[in-house]
């Protein structure tokens, strides 16, 4: 079964600074990979996804993520954060042999300071 | 268009009582998922419905949990004889097709068992 690790529980970043959130997965093959964002009191919103092809994936709100097979990682980045990026971010993995169940990491809470 | 809706948004119940949580998926979405999000945890898959197929109940934590989906649309998650460890946010998601993985999430129901 696949699993996901998000090593950072909480990250604080200054507005305008860059942001990188780490995600490592465990799976025997190349999985489907996702990043979701959850604002307080809101459901999860899909930021971006990787299925195949170009390992650098562009998403909404200026986010991008890079799939690195050798490191089993799918880190999320944003060059310049905005105060509205304060939220909880979840990395998720789906197995190609089973195309509906997603396994989620525990999440990383991002705080943006002025 | 309308997104996934869930009701109630908050539910406080006494230990031992039964509760019903409702999910209205996006119109036309054939797949519907329930997840549980406990404090400080990622999302835990509970159950999945796809069209008229038998649901995948493999994520339900005990036989106190059940779910149904009527007419291929609205779903109800029922927890019988609630326990304090059932306190969590219950999230519902729907997708247009299972292979798409693009699950659209509702805002969740926060369940507190006292």
mmCIF file with all atom_site columns, C-alpha atoms in Angstrom, chain A residues 34 36 43-46 99-100 102 104, chain B residues 1-6 23-35 43 45 47-51 69 72-75 91-108:
data_model
loop_
_atom_site.group_PDB
_atom_site.id
_atom_site.type_symbol
_atom_site.label_atom_id
_atom_site.label_alt_id
_atom_site.label_comp_id
_atom_site.label_asym_id
_atom_site.label_entity_id
_atom_site.label_seq_id
_atom_site.pdbx_PDB_ins_code
_atom_site.Cartn_x
_atom_site.Cartn_y
_atom_site.Cartn_z
_atom_site.occupancy
_atom_site.B_iso_or_equiv
_atom_site.pdbx_formal_charge
_atom_site.auth_seq_id
_atom_site.auth_comp_id
_atom_site.auth_asym_id
_atom_site.auth_atom_id
_atom_site.pdbx_PDB_model_num
ATOM 1  C CA . UNK A 1 34  ? -1.453  15.537 -5.791  1.00 0.00 ? 34  UNK A CA 1
ATOM 2  C CA . UNK A 1 36  ? -4.373  19.978 -1.982  1.00 0.00 ? 36  UNK A CA 1
ATOM 3  C CA . UNK A 1 43  ? -12.907 21.820 2.002   1.00 0.00 ? 43  UNK A CA 1
ATOM 4  C CA . UNK A 1 44  ? -9.801  20.726 0.152   1.00 0.00 ? 44  UNK A CA 1
ATOM 5  C CA . UNK A 1 45  ? -8.947  22.389 -3.132  1.00 0.00 ? 45  UNK A CA 1
ATOM 6  C CA . UNK A 1 46  ? -6.742  20.711 -5.710  1.00 0.00 ? 46  UNK A CA 1
ATOM 7  C CA . UNK A 1 99  ? -7.794  4.483  -9.348  1.00 0.00 ? 99  UNK A CA 1
ATOM 8  C CA . UNK A 1 100 ? -9.802  5.997  -6.627  1.00 0.00 ? 100 UNK A CA 1
ATOM 9  C CA . UNK A 1 102 ? -6.020  8.504  -2.173  1.00 0.00 ? 102 UNK A CA 1
ATOM 10 C CA . UNK A 1 104 ? -2.918  11.649 2.312   1.00 0.00 ? 104 UNK A CA 1
ATOM 11 C CA . UNK B 2 1   ? -21.790 25.841 -10.517 1.00 0.00 ? 1   UNK B CA 1
ATOM 12 C CA . UNK B 2 2   ? -22.626 24.362 -7.145  1.00 0.00 ? 2   UNK B CA 1
ATOM 13 C CA . UNK B 2 3   ? -19.933 22.416 -5.404  1.00 0.00 ? 3   UNK B CA 1
ATOM 14 C CA . UNK B 2 4   ? -20.138 19.526 -2.991  1.00 0.00 ? 4   UNK B CA 1
ATOM 15 C CA . UNK B 2 5   ? -22.300 20.368 -0.023  1.00 0.00 ? 5   UNK B CA 1
ATOM 16 C CA . UNK B 2 6   ? -22.424 18.700 3.368   1.00 0.00 ? 6   UNK B CA 1
ATOM 17 C CA . UNK B 2 23  ? -23.356 14.743 1.345   1.00 0.00 ? 23  UNK B CA 1
ATOM 18 C CA . UNK B 2 24  ? -24.687 16.268 -1.862  1.00 0.00 ? 24  UNK B CA 1
ATOM 19 C CA . UNK B 2 25  ? -22.176 15.692 -4.646  1.00 0.00 ? 25  UNK B CA 1
ATOM 20 C CA . UNK B 2 26  ? -21.697 17.807 -7.724  1.00 0.00 ? 26  UNK B CA 1
ATOM 21 C CA . UNK B 2 27  ? -24.452 17.081 -10.204 1.00 0.00 ? 27  UNK B CA 1
ATOM 22 C CA . UNK B 2 28  ? -23.405 14.450 -12.717 1.00 0.00 ? 28  UNK B CA 1
ATOM 23 C CA . UNK B 2 29  ? -20.481 13.162 -10.667 1.00 0.00 ? 29  UNK B CA 1
ATOM 24 C CA . UNK B 2 30  ? -20.684 9.418  -10.594 1.00 0.00 ? 30  UNK B CA 1
ATOM 25 C CA . UNK B 2 31  ? -18.085 8.749  -7.916  1.00 0.00 ? 31  UNK B CA 1
ATOM 26 C CA . UNK B 2 32  ? -18.477 9.739  -4.276  1.00 0.00 ? 32  UNK B CA 1
ATOM 27 C CA . UNK B 2 33  ? -15.987 9.332  -1.436  1.00 0.00 ? 33  UNK B CA 1
ATOM 28 C CA . UNK B 2 34  ? -16.059 9.756  2.316   1.00 0.00 ? 34  UNK B CA 1
ATOM 29 C CA . UNK B 2 35  ? -12.930 10.606 4.304   1.00 0.00 ? 35  UNK B CA 1
ATOM 30 C CA . UNK B 2 43  ? -7.343  12.255 5.617   1.00 0.00 ? 43  UNK B CA 1
ATOM 31 C CA . UNK B 2 45  ? -10.353 6.992  3.360   1.00 0.00 ? 45  UNK B CA 1
ATOM 32 C CA . UNK B 2 47  ? -15.846 4.436  1.676   1.00 0.00 ? 47  UNK B CA 1
ATOM 33 C CA . UNK B 2 48  ? -16.267 4.893  -2.047  1.00 0.00 ? 48  UNK B CA 1
ATOM 34 C CA . UNK B 2 49  ? -19.304 4.714  -4.337  1.00 0.00 ? 49  UNK B CA 1
ATOM 35 C CA . UNK B 2 50  ? -19.187 4.487  -8.108  1.00 0.00 ? 50  UNK B CA 1
ATOM 36 C CA . UNK B 2 51  ? -22.437 4.465  -10.038 1.00 0.00 ? 51  UNK B CA 1
ATOM 37 C CA . UNK B 2 69  ? -26.061 6.503  -1.652  1.00 0.00 ? 69  UNK B CA 1
ATOM 38 C CA . UNK B 2 72  ? -26.690 7.693  -7.422  1.00 0.00 ? 72  UNK B CA 1
ATOM 39 C CA . UNK B 2 73  ? -26.612 11.121 -5.873  1.00 0.00 ? 73  UNK B CA 1
ATOM 40 C CA . UNK B 2 74  ? -27.002 12.053 -2.199  1.00 0.00 ? 74  UNK B CA 1
ATOM 41 C CA . UNK B 2 75  ? -25.080 9.998  0.327   1.00 0.00 ? 75  UNK B CA 1
ATOM 42 C CA . UNK B 2 91  ? -15.243 15.094 4.386   1.00 0.00 ? 91  UNK B CA 1
ATOM 43 C CA . UNK B 2 92  ? -17.119 14.079 1.296   1.00 0.00 ? 92  UNK B CA 1
ATOM 44 C CA . UNK B 2 93  ? -15.754 14.328 -2.229  1.00 0.00 ? 93  UNK B CA 1
ATOM 45 C CA . UNK B 2 94  ? -17.066 13.563 -5.673  1.00 0.00 ? 94  UNK B CA 1
ATOM 46 C CA . UNK B 2 95  ? -15.501 13.124 -9.069  1.00 0.00 ? 95  UNK B CA 1
ATOM 47 C CA . UNK B 2 96  ? -16.711 12.905 -12.626 1.00 0.00 ? 96  UNK B CA 1
ATOM 48 C CA . UNK B 2 97  ? -14.935 9.638  -13.274 1.00 0.00 ? 97  UNK B CA 1
ATOM 49 C CA . UNK B 2 98  ? -12.778 7.453  -11.152 1.00 0.00 ? 98  UNK B CA 1
ATOM 50 C CA . UNK B 2 99  ? -9.776  7.486  -13.450 1.00 0.00 ? 99  UNK B CA 1
ATOM 51 C CA . UNK B 2 100 ? -9.659  11.259 -13.305 1.00 0.00 ? 100 UNK B CA 1
ATOM 52 C CA . UNK B 2 101 ? -8.691  11.404 -9.626  1.00 0.00 ? 101 UNK B CA 1
ATOM 53 C CA . UNK B 2 102 ? -9.833  14.996 -9.506  1.00 0.00 ? 102 UNK B CA 1
ATOM 54 C CA . UNK B 2 103 ? -11.870 14.773 -6.405  1.00 0.00 ? 103 UNK B CA 1
ATOM 55 C CA . UNK B 2 104 ? -13.851 17.853 -5.408  1.00 0.00 ? 104 UNK B CA 1
ATOM 56 C CA . UNK B 2 105 ? -14.291 18.168 -1.673  1.00 0.00 ? 105 UNK B CA 1
ATOM 57 C CA . UNK B 2 106 ? -17.104 19.547 0.420   1.00 0.00 ? 106 UNK B CA 1
ATOM 58 C CA . UNK B 2 107 ? -16.491 21.760 3.481   1.00 0.00 ? 107 UNK B CA 1
ATOM 59 C CA . UNK B 2 108 ? -16.918 18.859 5.864   1.00 0.00 ? 108 UNK B CA 1
#
